[in-house]
Coordinates of C-alpha atoms in Angstrom, one line a residue:
X1 CA 0.1 -0.1 0.0
X2 CA 1.8 3.2 -1.0
X3 CA 2.4 6.0 1.9
X4 CA -1.0 8.3 0.2
X5 CA -3.1 5.6 0.6
X6 CA -1.2 5.0 4.9
X7 CA -2.0 8.6 4.9
X8 CA -5.5 8.3 4.3
X9 CA -6.2 5.5 6.2
X10 CA -4.6 7.3 9.2
X11 CA -6.3 10.1 8.7
X12 CA -9.7 8.3 8.3
X13 CA -9.2 6.7 12.0
X14 CA -7.4 9.9 13.6
X15 CA -9.7 11.1 16.3
X16 CA -9.5 14.4 18.7
X17 CA -6.3 14.8 21.1
X18 CA -7.0 13.9 24.5
X19 CA -6.1 16.8 26.4
X20 CA -3.2 16.5 29.0
X21 CA -4.2 15.1 32.4
X22 CA -2.0 16.6 34.4
X23 CA -2.5 19.7 32.6
X24 CA -4.6 22.9 34.8
X25 CA -7.5 21.2 33.0
X26 CA -7.1 18.1 33.4
X27 CA -7.0 19.1 37.2
X28 CA -10.2 20.5 36.7
X29 CA -11.8 17.5 35.2
X30 CA -10.7 14.8 37.1
X31 CA -13.2 16.0 40.0
X32 CA -16.2 15.8 37.9
X33 CA -15.3 12.3 36.2
X34 CA -15.0 10.8 39.6
X35 CA -18.0 12.0 40.5
X36 CA -19.3 10.7 36.9
X37 CA -18.0 7.0 38.6
X38 CA -20.0 7.7 42.1
X39 CA -23.1 8.8 40.5
X40 CA -23.2 6.1 38.2
X41 CA -21.9 3.3 40.7
X42 CA -24.7 4.7 43.2
X43 CA -27.8 4.4 40.8
X44 CA -27.1 0.8 39.0
X45 CA -26.6 -1.0 42.4
X46 CA -28.1 0.6 45.0
X47 CA -31.0 3.3 44.3
X48 CA -33.4 2.3 42.0
X49 CA -33.8 5.3 39.5
X50 CA -36.0 4.7 36.2
X51 CA -33.8 3.9 33.4
X52 CA -34.6 6.3 30.8
X53 CA -33.9 8.9 33.0
X54 CA -30.6 7.7 33.9
X55 CA -29.8 7.7 30.1
X56 CA -30.7 10.9 29.6
X57 CA -28.4 12.2 32.5
X58 CA -25.5 9.7 31.8
X59 CA -25.1 10.9 28.1
X60 CA -25.4 14.4 28.5
X61 CA -22.8 14.4 31.5
X62 CA -20.7 11.9 29.3
X63 CA -21.0 14.0 26.5
X64 CA -20.1 17.1 28.1
X65 CA -17.4 15.3 29.4
X66 CA -16.0 14.4 25.4
X67 CA -16.0 18.0 24.7
X68 CA -13.4 18.8 27.7
X69 CA -11.3 16.0 27.6
X70 CA -11.6 15.8 23.2
X71 CA -9.8 18.4 21.3
X72 CA -11.4 19.1 17.4
X73 CA -8.6 17.4 15.8
X74 CA -5.7 15.1 15.9
X75 CA -3.8 19.2 16.4
X76 CA -5.6 20.6 18.6
X77 CA -4.2 21.8 22.0
X78 CA -3.7 19.1 25.1
X79 CA -3.6 22.0 28.1
X80 CA -6.4 24.6 27.1
X81 CA -10.3 23.4 26.4
X82 CA -11.2 26.7 23.8
X83 CA -14.3 28.5 24.1
X84 CA -16.4 26.3 21.6
X85 CA -15.7 22.9 22.9
X86 CA -16.8 24.7 26.7
X87 CA -19.9 25.7 24.6
X88 CA -20.7 22.6 23.4
X89 CA -19.9 21.1 26.7
X90 CA -22.5 23.2 28.5
X91 CA -25.3 22.3 25.1
X92 CA -24.6 19.0 26.7
X93 CA -25.4 19.2 29.6
X94 CA -28.3 21.5 29.2
X95 CA -29.9 19.6 26.7
X96 CA -29.5 16.9 29.1
X97 CA -31.4 18.9 32.0
X98 CA -34.2 19.5 29.2
X99 CA -35.1 16.0 28.6
X100 CA -34.8 15.2 32.5
X101 CA -37.2 18.1 33.2
X102 CA -40.0 16.8 30.3
X103 CA -39.2 13.3 31.1
X104 CA -42.2 12.0 32.4
X105 CA -44.1 14.2 29.1
X106 CA -41.9 12.0 26.5
X107 CA -42.2 8.7 28.6
X108 CA -46.0 9.0 27.9
X109 CA -46.6 10.6 24.8
X110 CA -47.0 8.7 22.1
X111 CA -44.8 8.5 19.1
X112 CA -45.6 10.5 15.6
X113 CA -49.4 11.3 17.3
X114 CA -48.3 14.1 19.6
X115 CA -46.5 16.6 18.1
X116 CA -43.2 17.7 19.2
X117 CA -42.8 21.4 20.8
X118 CA -40.7 24.2 19.0
X119 CA -38.4 23.4 22.0
X120 CA -38.4 19.6 21.4
X121 CA -37.5 20.1 17.7
X122 CA -34.3 22.2 19.1
X123 CA -33.3 20.4 22.1
X124 CA -33.7 16.8 19.8
X125 CA -31.5 18.0 17.0
X126 CA -28.7 19.4 18.8
X127 CA -28.5 15.5 20.7
X128 CA -28.3 14.2 16.9
X129 CA -25.7 16.7 16.5
X130 CA -23.3 16.7 19.2
X131 CA -23.6 12.7 19.5
X132 CA -22.5 12.4 15.7
X133 CA -19.6 15.4 16.6
X134 CA -18.5 13.5 20.0
X135 CA -17.8 10.1 17.6
X136 CA -15.8 12.0 15.8
X137 CA -13.7 13.2 18.4
X138 CA -13.8 10.3 20.4
X139 CA -14.0 7.1 17.1
X140 CA -13.0 9.0 14.4
X141 CA -14.9 9.7 11.0
X142 CA -14.8 6.2 10.0
X143 CA -18.5 5.0 12.3
X144 CA -19.5 8.8 11.8
X145 CA -19.4 8.5 8.2
X146 CA -21.2 5.2 8.4
X147 CA -23.9 6.2 10.7
X148 CA -24.1 9.6 8.1
X149 CA -25.1 7.7 5.6
X150 CA -27.3 5.5 7.5
X151 CA -29.0 8.7 8.5
X152 CA -29.1 9.8 4.8
X153 CA -31.0 7.0 3.9
X154 CA -34.1 7.6 6.3
X155 CA -34.1 11.0 5.4
X156 CA -33.7 10.8 1.4
X157 CA -34.1 6.7 0.7
X158 CA -37.7 6.6 -0.2
X159 CA -35.6 8.4 -3.8
X160 CA -34.1 5.1 -4.4
X161 CA -35.4 2.5 -6.9
X162 CA -36.6 -0.9 -6.2
X163 CA -36.1 -2.7 -3.1
X164 CA -33.6 -0.7 -1.2
X165 CA -36.8 2.6 -1.4
X166 CA -39.1 3.0 1.3
X167 CA -41.8 5.7 2.1
X168 CA -41.4 9.0 3.0
X169 CA -40.2 10.0 6.1
X170 CA -39.7 13.9 7.2
X171 CA -37.4 15.2 9.7
X172 CA -39.9 15.5 12.2
X173 CA -40.7 11.6 12.1
X174 CA -37.1 10.7 11.8
X175 CA -36.8 13.1 15.3
X176 CA -39.4 11.5 17.1
X177 CA -38.1 7.8 16.6
X178 CA -34.1 8.6 17.2
X179 CA -34.3 10.7 19.6
X180 CA -37.6 10.7 21.8
X181 CA -38.3 7.2 22.1
X182 CA -35.8 3.9 23.2
X183 CA -35.4 3.0 19.5
X184 CA -33.0 5.3 19.0
X185 CA -29.9 7.6 20.7
X186 CA -32.1 6.3 24.8
X187 CA -32.2 2.4 23.4
X188 CA -30.6 -0.9 23.9
X189 CA -26.6 0.3 23.3
X190 CA -26.9 3.4 25.8
X191 CA -28.5 1.0 28.3
X192 CA -25.8 -1.4 28.6
X193 CA -22.5 1.4 28.0
X194 CA -24.3 2.7 31.8
X195 CA -24.4 -0.6 33.1
X196 CA -22.3 -3.8 32.2
X197 CA -20.0 -1.7 30.1
X198 CA -19.1 1.0 32.8
X199 CA -19.3 -1.4 36.1
X200 CA -16.8 -3.8 34.3
X201 CA -14.2 -0.9 32.9
X202 CA -14.3 0.4 36.6
X203 CA -13.6 -3.7 37.3
X204 CA -10.9 -3.6 34.2
X205 CA -9.1 -0.1 35.8
X206 CA -9.3 -1.3 39.4
X207 CA -7.8 -4.3 38.7
X208 CA -4.6 -2.6 36.3
X209 CA -3.7 -0.2 38.7
X210 CA -3.2 -2.8 41.4
X211 CA -1.1 -4.9 40.3
X212 CA -3.2 -7.2 38.2
X213 CA -2.0 -6.3 34.8
X214 CA 1.4 -6.7 36.1
X215 CA 0.5 -10.4 37.6
X216 CA -0.8 -11.2 33.9
X217 CA 2.3 -10.5 32.4
X218 CA 4.4 -11.9 34.4
X219 CA 2.1 -15.7 34.6
X220 CA 2.4 -16.0 31.6
X221 CA 6.1 -15.1 31.2
X222 CA 6.6 -17.5 33.9
X223 CA 4.6 -20.2 31.3
X224 CA 5.7 -19.5 28.2
X225 CA 9.0 -17.3 28.4
X226 CA 11.5 -20.0 27.7
X227 CA 10.2 -22.1 25.4
X228 CA 10.6 -21.2 21.4
X229 CA 9.4 -17.5 20.7
X230 CA 8.5 -17.1 24.0
X231 CA 8.0 -13.2 24.1
X232 CA 5.8 -14.2 21.1
X233 CA 4.0 -16.5 23.8
X234 CA 3.9 -14.4 26.4
X235 CA 2.6 -11.6 24.4
X236 CA -0.4 -14.2 23.4
X237 CA -1.5 -15.2 27.0
X238 CA -0.9 -12.3 28.8
X239 CA -3.1 -10.2 25.8
X240 CA -5.9 -12.7 26.2
X241 CA -6.0 -12.3 29.8
X242 CA -5.9 -8.4 30.0
X243 CA -8.1 -8.3 26.8
X244 CA -11.5 -10.1 28.7
X245 CA -10.7 -7.6 31.0
X246 CA -10.5 -3.9 28.7
X247 CA -12.5 -5.7 26.3
X248 CA -10.7 -3.3 23.7
X249 CA -7.6 -4.9 21.1
X250 CA -7.1 -1.4 20.7
X251 CA -6.3 -0.7 24.2
X252 CA -5.1 -4.3 24.1
X253 CA -2.5 -3.7 22.2
X254 CA -1.3 -0.1 23.4
X255 CA -1.0 -1.5 26.9
X256 CA 0.2 -5.1 26.2
X257 CA 2.0 -4.3 23.0
X258 CA 4.6 -1.5 24.0
X259 CA 5.8 -4.3 26.4
X260 CA 6.0 -7.2 23.9
X261 CA 6.4 -6.0 20.9
X262 CA 10.4 -4.5 21.2
X263 CA 10.8 -7.6 23.1
X264 CA 10.2 -9.7 20.4
X265 CA 11.8 -7.6 17.5
X266 CA 15.1 -8.1 20.6
X267 CA 15.0 -11.7 19.6
X268 CA 14.2 -11.6 15.6
X269 CA 10.7 -11.7 14.8
X270 CA 10.4 -8.5 12.1
X271 CA 8.7 -5.3 13.2
X272 CA 5.3 -6.3 11.1
X273 CA 5.2 -10.2 12.3
X274 CA 5.7 -8.9 15.5
X275 CA 2.7 -6.4 15.5
X276 CA 0.7 -9.0 14.2
X277 CA 1.4 -11.2 17.1
X278 CA 0.4 -8.8 19.2
X279 CA -2.6 -7.9 17.4
X280 CA -3.6 -10.9 16.9
X281 CA -3.1 -12.0 21.1
X282 CA -5.2 -8.7 21.4
X283 CA -8.3 -9.6 19.8
X284 CA -9.5 -12.9 20.9
X285 CA -9.5 -10.5 24.1
X286 CA -13.1 -9.3 23.9
X287 CA -14.7 -12.9 22.8
X288 CA -12.5 -14.8 26.2
X289 CA -15.2 -15.4 29.4
X290 CA -15.3 -14.6 32.0
X291 CA -15.6 -10.8 31.2
X292 CA -15.5 -10.8 27.4
X293 CA -16.4 -7.5 25.7
X294 CA -19.2 -4.9 26.0
X295 CA -20.5 -6.8 23.0
X296 CA -21.5 -9.8 24.4
X297 CA -23.8 -7.3 27.6
X298 CA -25.1 -6.1 23.9
X299 CA -26.1 -9.1 22.8
X300 CA -27.5 -10.2 26.2
X301 CA -29.4 -7.2 26.5
X302 CA -30.9 -7.5 22.2
X303 CA -31.7 -11.1 22.6
X304 CA -32.5 -11.9 26.2
X305 CA -30.2 -14.6 26.8
X306 CA -28.5 -14.4 29.9
X307 CA -25.2 -13.4 30.1
X308 CA -24.2 -16.1 32.7
X309 CA -25.6 -18.6 29.3
X310 CA -23.4 -16.6 26.7
X311 CA -20.0 -16.7 28.9
X312 CA -20.7 -20.6 28.9
X313 CA -21.2 -20.6 25.5
X314 CA -17.8 -18.7 24.6
X315 CA -15.5 -20.8 26.6
X316 CA -14.9 -23.6 23.7
X317 CA -14.7 -20.8 21.4
X318 CA -12.4 -18.7 22.7
X319 CA -9.8 -22.0 23.9
X320 CA -10.0 -22.3 20.0
X321 CA -9.2 -19.0 19.4
X322 CA -6.2 -18.5 21.7
X323 CA -5.1 -22.7 20.4
X324 CA -4.8 -21.6 17.2
X325 CA -3.4 -18.5 18.0
X326 CA -0.4 -19.3 20.4
X327 CA 0.0 -23.3 18.7
X328 CA 0.5 -21.2 15.3
X329 CA 3.4 -18.9 17.3
X330 CA 4.8 -22.0 18.3
X331 CA 5.1 -23.9 15.2
X332 CA 6.1 -20.1 13.2
X333 CA 9.1 -19.9 16.4
X334 CA 10.7 -22.9 15.2
X335 CA 10.4 -22.4 11.8
X336 CA 12.5 -19.3 12.3
X337 CA 14.1 -21.0 14.9
X338 CA 13.6 -18.1 17.5
X339 CA 14.2 -19.2 21.6
X340 CA 12.6 -18.2 24.0
X341 CA 14.0 -15.7 27.1
X342 CA 17.3 -16.5 29.2
X343 CA 15.1 -14.9 32.2
X344 CA 12.0 -15.4 33.8
X345 CA 10.4 -14.8 36.7
X346 CA 10.1 -18.2 39.5
X347 CA 5.9 -18.9 38.7
X348 CA 6.4 -20.0 42.4
X349 CA 7.5 -16.2 42.8
X350 CA 4.8 -14.9 40.7
X351 CA 2.2 -16.7 42.2
X352 CA 2.9 -15.6 45.9
X353 CA 3.1 -11.8 45.3
X354 CA 0.3 -11.8 43.0
X355 CA -1.7 -15.2 42.9
X356 CA -4.4 -12.8 45.1
X357 CA -5.3 -11.4 42.7
X358 CA -7.0 -15.3 41.2
X359 CA -9.7 -14.3 43.6
X360 CA -11.1 -11.4 41.5
X361 CA -11.7 -13.2 38.6
X362 CA -13.1 -16.8 40.7
X363 CA -15.7 -14.4 42.3
X364 CA -16.8 -12.7 39.1
X365 CA -17.5 -16.5 37.6
X366 CA -18.4 -17.5 41.7
X367 CA -21.1 -15.2 40.9
X368 CA -22.7 -15.7 37.3
X369 CA -22.5 -19.8 38.2
X370 CA -25.0 -18.3 41.1
X371 CA -27.7 -15.9 39.2
X372 CA -26.2 -12.8 39.7
X373 CA -27.1 -9.7 37.6
X374 CA -24.0 -8.8 35.3
X375 CA -24.9 -5.0 37.4
X376 CA -23.7 -7.0 40.7
X377 CA -21.2 -9.5 39.4
X378 CA -18.9 -6.5 38.5
X379 CA -19.9 -5.0 41.9
X380 CA -18.9 -8.2 43.9
X381 CA -15.3 -8.2 41.3
X382 CA -15.0 -4.8 42.2
X383 CA -15.0 -5.2 45.6
X384 CA -13.1 -8.4 45.7
X385 CA -10.1 -6.7 43.9
X386 CA -10.0 -3.5 46.5
X387 CA -10.3 -6.3 48.9
X388 CA -7.1 -8.5 48.2
X389 CA -5.4 -4.8 47.1
X390 CA -6.3 -3.5 50.6
X391 CA -3.8 -7.1 52.4
X392 CA -0.7 -5.6 51.5
X393 CA 1.3 -2.9 52.0
X394 CA 2.5 -2.2 48.4
X395 CA -1.1 -2.5 46.9
X396 CA -2.9 -0.6 48.9
X397 CA -5.1 2.1 47.9
X398 CA -5.1 5.2 49.2
X399 CA -7.5 7.8 49.4
X400 CA -6.0 9.8 46.3
X401 CA -6.4 6.6 44.4
X402 CA -9.4 5.6 44.5
X403 CA -10.0 9.1 42.7
X404 CA -7.3 8.3 40.3
X405 CA -9.2 5.3 39.5
X406 CA -13.2 6.2 39.5
X407 CA -12.0 9.4 36.8
X408 CA -9.6 6.6 34.8
X409 CA -12.5 4.6 34.8
X410 CA -15.0 7.2 33.7
X411 CA -12.5 8.6 31.0
X412 CA -12.0 4.9 29.9
X413 CA -15.2 4.3 28.8
X414 CA -16.1 7.9 27.0
X415 CA -15.6 6.3 23.4
X416 CA -17.7 3.2 24.2
X417 CA -20.7 5.8 24.5
X418 CA -20.3 7.9 21.9
X419 CA -19.9 5.0 19.4
X420 CA -23.0 3.3 21.6
X421 CA -25.3 6.7 20.8
X422 CA -24.1 6.7 17.5
X423 CA -25.1 3.0 17.0
X424 CA -28.4 3.8 18.5
X425 CA -29.1 6.3 16.0
X426 CA -28.4 3.3 13.1
X427 CA -30.7 0.9 15.0
X428 CA -33.8 3.6 15.1
X429 CA -33.3 4.8 11.3
X430 CA -33.0 0.6 10.2
X431 CA -36.6 0.2 12.4
X432 CA -38.2 2.9 10.8
X433 CA -36.8 2.1 7.2
X434 CA -37.0 -1.4 7.5
X435 CA -33.5 -1.9 5.8
X436 CA -33.0 -4.8 8.3
X437 CA -35.6 -6.9 6.4
X438 CA -34.5 -6.2 3.0
X439 CA -30.8 -6.9 3.6
X440 CA -32.1 -10.6 5.0
X441 CA -33.8 -10.7 1.6
X442 CA -30.1 -9.7 -0.4
X443 CA -28.8 -12.5 1.6
X444 CA -31.1 -14.7 0.4
X445 CA -31.3 -13.8 -2.7
X446 CA -26.9 -14.1 -3.1
X447 CA -27.0 -17.5 -1.4
X448 CA -30.1 -18.5 -1.6
X449 CA -31.5 -21.2 1.4
X450 CA -28.0 -22.5 1.1
X451 CA -26.2 -21.9 5.4
X452 CA -22.7 -22.3 4.1
X453 CA -22.5 -19.3 1.5
X454 CA -25.1 -17.5 4.0
X455 CA -22.6 -17.2 6.5
X456 CA -20.2 -16.2 4.1
X457 CA -21.7 -13.8 3.0
X458 CA -22.9 -12.7 7.0
X459 CA -19.1 -12.8 8.2
X460 CA -17.9 -10.3 4.6
X461 CA -20.9 -8.6 5.7
X462 CA -19.5 -8.3 9.4
X463 CA -15.9 -7.6 8.6
X464 CA -16.4 -4.5 6.4
X465 CA -19.0 -3.1 8.8
X466 CA -15.6 -3.5 11.0
X467 CA -13.3 -1.7 8.4
X468 CA -12.5 1.2 11.5
X469 CA -15.6 1.0 14.5
X470 CA -15.5 -0.2 17.6
X471 CA -16.2 -4.3 18.5
X472 CA -19.7 -3.2 20.1
X473 CA -20.5 -0.9 16.9
X474 CA -19.9 -3.5 14.4
X475 CA -22.0 -6.4 16.3
X476 CA -25.1 -3.9 17.2
X477 CA -25.5 -3.4 12.9
X478 CA -24.7 -6.8 12.3
X479 CA -26.8 -8.5 14.7
X480 CA -30.3 -5.8 13.6
X481 CA -29.1 -6.7 9.5
X482 CA -27.3 -10.2 9.9
X483 CA -28.9 -11.9 12.1
X484 CA -32.5 -12.0 11.3
X485 CA -31.5 -13.8 8.0
X486 CA -29.6 -16.2 10.4
X487 CA -31.7 -17.2 12.4
X488 CA -34.2 -18.1 9.3
X489 CA -32.5 -20.5 8.5
X490 CA -32.4 -22.6 11.5
X491 CA -29.3 -21.2 12.9
X492 CA -30.1 -20.7 16.9
X493 CA -30.7 -17.9 18.5
X494 CA -27.0 -17.9 20.4
X495 CA -24.9 -19.8 18.1
X496 CA -26.3 -16.7 14.6
X497 CA -25.7 -13.8 17.8
X498 CA -21.7 -15.8 18.8
X499 CA -21.6 -16.4 15.0
X500 CA -21.2 -12.0 14.5
X501 CA -19.6 -11.6 17.6
X502 CA -16.4 -13.0 16.5
X503 CA -16.3 -11.6 13.4
X504 CA -16.9 -8.4 14.9
X505 CA -13.9 -8.7 17.1
X506 CA -11.7 -10.3 13.8
X507 CA -12.6 -6.9 12.0
X508 CA -10.1 -5.0 14.4
X509 CA -7.6 -6.8 12.9
X510 CA -9.1 -7.4 9.1
X511 CA -6.9 -4.8 6.6
X512 CA -7.6 -3.2 5.3
X513 CA -9.2 -0.6 7.9
X514 CA -7.4 -2.7 10.7
X515 CA -7.5 -0.6 13.8
X516 CA -5.9 -2.8 16.5
X517 CA -2.7 -2.7 13.5
X518 CA -2.8 1.0 13.1
X519 CA -2.3 0.8 17.1
X520 CA 0.2 -1.3 16.6
X521 CA 1.6 0.0 14.3
X522 CA 4.2 3.4 15.8
X523 CA 5.6 0.4 18.4
X524 CA 6.0 -1.9 16.3
X525 CA 7.6 0.7 13.5
X526 CA 6.3 -1.5 10.8
X527 CA 3.4 -0.2 7.8
X528 CA -0.1 -0.9 9.6
X529 CA -0.9 -3.4 6.1
X530 CA 1.9 -5.8 7.1
X531 CA 0.8 -5.7 10.0
X532 CA -2.8 -6.6 9.9
X533 CA -2.0 -9.3 7.1
X534 CA 0.5 -11.2 9.4
X535 CA -2.5 -11.0 12.5
X536 CA -4.3 -13.1 10.3
X537 CA -1.9 -15.3 8.8
X538 CA -1.6 -16.1 12.7
X539 CA -5.1 -16.2 13.4
X540 CA -6.0 -17.8 10.2
X541 CA -7.4 -20.8 11.5
X542 CA -9.4 -18.7 14.2
X543 CA -11.5 -17.1 10.7
X544 CA -13.0 -21.1 11.1
X545 CA -13.7 -21.6 14.7
X546 CA -17.6 -20.0 14.1
X547 CA -18.3 -22.0 11.3
X548 CA -17.7 -24.8 13.5
X549 CA -19.9 -23.7 16.1
X550 CA -22.0 -22.7 14.1
X551 CA -22.9 -26.8 12.9
X552 CA -22.1 -28.3 16.4
X553 CA -23.9 -26.7 18.9
X554 CA -21.9 -29.3 21.2
X555 CA -19.3 -26.6 20.8
X556 CA -21.0 -23.8 22.6
X557 CA -22.2 -26.4 25.6
X558 CA -25.2 -28.0 23.9
X559 CA -26.5 -31.1 24.3
X560 CA -25.7 -34.4 26.3
X561 CA -22.5 -34.3 28.0
X562 CA -20.9 -36.7 25.9
X563 CA -22.0 -35.3 22.6
X564 CA -20.2 -31.8 24.0
X565 CA -17.3 -33.6 24.3
X566 CA -16.7 -35.3 21.6
X567 CA -17.2 -31.9 19.8
X568 CA -14.4 -30.1 21.9
X569 CA -12.1 -32.8 21.4
X570 CA -13.2 -33.1 17.3
X571 CA -12.6 -29.3 16.9
X572 CA -9.9 -28.8 18.7
X573 CA -8.1 -31.6 16.5
X574 CA -9.8 -30.2 13.7
X575 CA -7.5 -26.9 14.3
X576 CA -4.1 -28.6 15.1
X577 CA -4.4 -30.1 12.0
X578 CA -5.4 -27.0 9.9
X579 CA -2.6 -25.3 11.8
X580 CA -0.1 -27.7 10.5
X581 CA -1.3 -27.0 7.2
X582 CA -1.1 -23.7 7.3
X583 CA 2.6 -23.3 8.7
X584 CA 3.8 -25.8 7.0
X585 CA 6.4 -27.4 10.0
X586 CA 6.6 -29.7 13.0
X587 CA 9.7 -30.1 14.8
X588 CA 11.0 -29.8 10.9
X589 CA 9.5 -28.8 7.5
X590 CA 6.2 -30.7 6.1
X591 CA 6.4 -31.2 2.3
X592 CA 3.3 -30.3 0.5
X593 CA 1.3 -34.0 0.8
X594 CA 1.3 -33.7 4.5
X595 CA 0.4 -30.6 4.4
X596 CA -3.1 -31.5 2.3
X597 CA -3.4 -34.8 4.0
X598 CA -3.3 -32.3 7.6
X599 CA -5.6 -29.8 5.6
X600 CA -8.2 -32.1 4.9
X601 CA -8.1 -34.0 7.7
X602 CA -9.4 -30.6 9.6
X603 CA -12.1 -29.4 7.7
X604 CA -13.4 -32.9 7.7
X605 CA -13.1 -33.1 11.3
X606 CA -15.1 -30.0 11.3
X607 CA -17.9 -31.0 9.0
X608 CA -21.6 -32.0 10.9
X609 CA -21.4 -35.8 9.5
X610 CA -20.2 -38.4 11.7
X611 CA -18.6 -40.4 8.8
X612 CA -16.7 -37.1 7.7
X613 CA -15.5 -36.6 11.0
X614 CA -14.4 -39.9 11.6
X615 CA -12.8 -39.9 8.4
X616 CA -11.0 -36.8 9.3
X617 CA -9.6 -38.3 13.0
X618 CA -8.3 -41.5 10.6
X619 CA -6.7 -38.6 8.2
X620 CA -5.3 -36.8 10.9
X621 CA -3.2 -40.3 12.6
X622 CA -2.4 -40.6 9.0
X623 CA -0.4 -37.5 8.6
X624 CA 0.8 -37.4 11.7
X625 CA 2.5 -40.8 11.4
X626 CA 3.1 -39.8 7.3
X627 CA 4.9 -36.7 9.4
X628 CA 7.0 -38.3 11.8
X629 CA 8.6 -41.2 9.1
X630 CA 9.6 -37.9 7.1
X631 CA 11.6 -36.4 10.1
X632 CA 13.4 -40.1 10.8
X633 CA 14.5 -40.4 7.4
X634 CA 18.2 -39.0 7.0
X635 CA 18.5 -35.9 5.4
X636 CA 14.8 -34.9 5.6
X637 CA 14.6 -33.6 9.3
X638 CA 15.4 -30.1 10.2
X639 CA 18.2 -29.8 12.9
X640 CA 15.7 -28.0 15.8
X641 CA 17.4 -29.5 19.0
X642 CA 18.8 -26.0 20.1
X643 CA 15.1 -24.5 19.7

């Protein structure tokens, strides 16, 4: 890709400059952010408040924070808040106050029958505009452009010919649905951001700031640091552990990648490959239980499936993702002759110093299994973090520590809030125009009633929607546009939506606009497109896993215990075979015949037919036998004793 194209993509993904938290502006904003955090914790876990009223206040305060903490462009001042941003922040709070004071009237009015007042029109229009601007500043022009296209379709799509056209929608109809109902800005995405996303974000911030992140990194180093490709395996394990808490591939890349990428480069990995491994490892965090990412919480809200059931169903797919990445990293390291680290932390010492940070994760799992709501699960996890941190002087939190964490948690969630509000605009617009049903018809037109082709089309649509967009927004759009087509073809509700969550996560590393790869580029000092391609190569087999659990729900822990066991064993063996075929290396190079044998075995094991699976198992054993025989022949085995 040319430098001009890369420059354009970088600008397309550019957000506004974040103001320095140590400046005078930052010192003024921190108390505000900390108070917002305390208020959210209070109304989501202690005080019962009407949900529509809560979302009004929450969105207004968060939009105000966006304009106070994020400049209009990447070149904006990092220590000064211009007058225009102060006006936008005041407008956010003022509009929120208007909706708050008229809350009862708005909730009880009849949509499209009760006329909007002049003030309704003014404040509703202002809310749309500041939401779009906040999205542009925090998430970038990519998502904003997509939202604008959908909004334009709502207003002027009646002029399109054929099936894509819809009935006339005037501006008041448009505004009524998007700003004065729970189908638009104040819909499910922003409610999820207010509750589950914020509270789990607070849990992750407490865990990270008290030393939990360092413990996970040291534990990963102790377990895998000395094996071939040690730093790369550290990246896989630590990024997965950190990612399940952060739920953001880009945040994971920036946090763990700043350590792992330079380590990998020192041992001989190219910048692109080092960045690609980190991106692949970080991307899987948003599908890894027990926390997973915010998309899983939105899925629970959309489908009505309990989050506990979603997390349980996500265990094997997440394991397969990391098994694939870890195995390909191992084989690739052997092939390149890259050894492990000479010095790594002692596992026993690591557990003695930080093993207490496993307690909050255990508390999360137990609370989920007992059946508490995600709000209280996050609250129990956070209380467990605070409790274990207070047990040691080095990790004990002071009053200032609490204050800093509360403020940081609020600022971390800001981009997600803006993205969820913008996604709400799209969802509301789709309900007006019926575009979701039309996309379902389009999928059937392209793929007929063939499930496999429909899944391919659904995966492609989700990956295309994900270009430059956060995972939650990608999933929301895909859930509205694509999920109905899959369920009509007989795919179970949980499998259809997990399929979309999985591909929404993978879109973060899929070129040409791989947001996680762009985050890794300045650390790896490599071309972001090359990083994205390397990440896709390292997680190549992971792109096949969602097809497996759609065809075989046993992978999602659905069915009889014996069926589940055979399904999990078969798909794990299939992933191993496909990784061997992709890398073309075992303990020595594999010939083309061996690779084709493993490839055939892998796909056969993934097939829904028991006969095909049996044939795949035989082919896998035969491929392994041939590979071992080839390695034992003089002159054909590559020396690997030093690896």
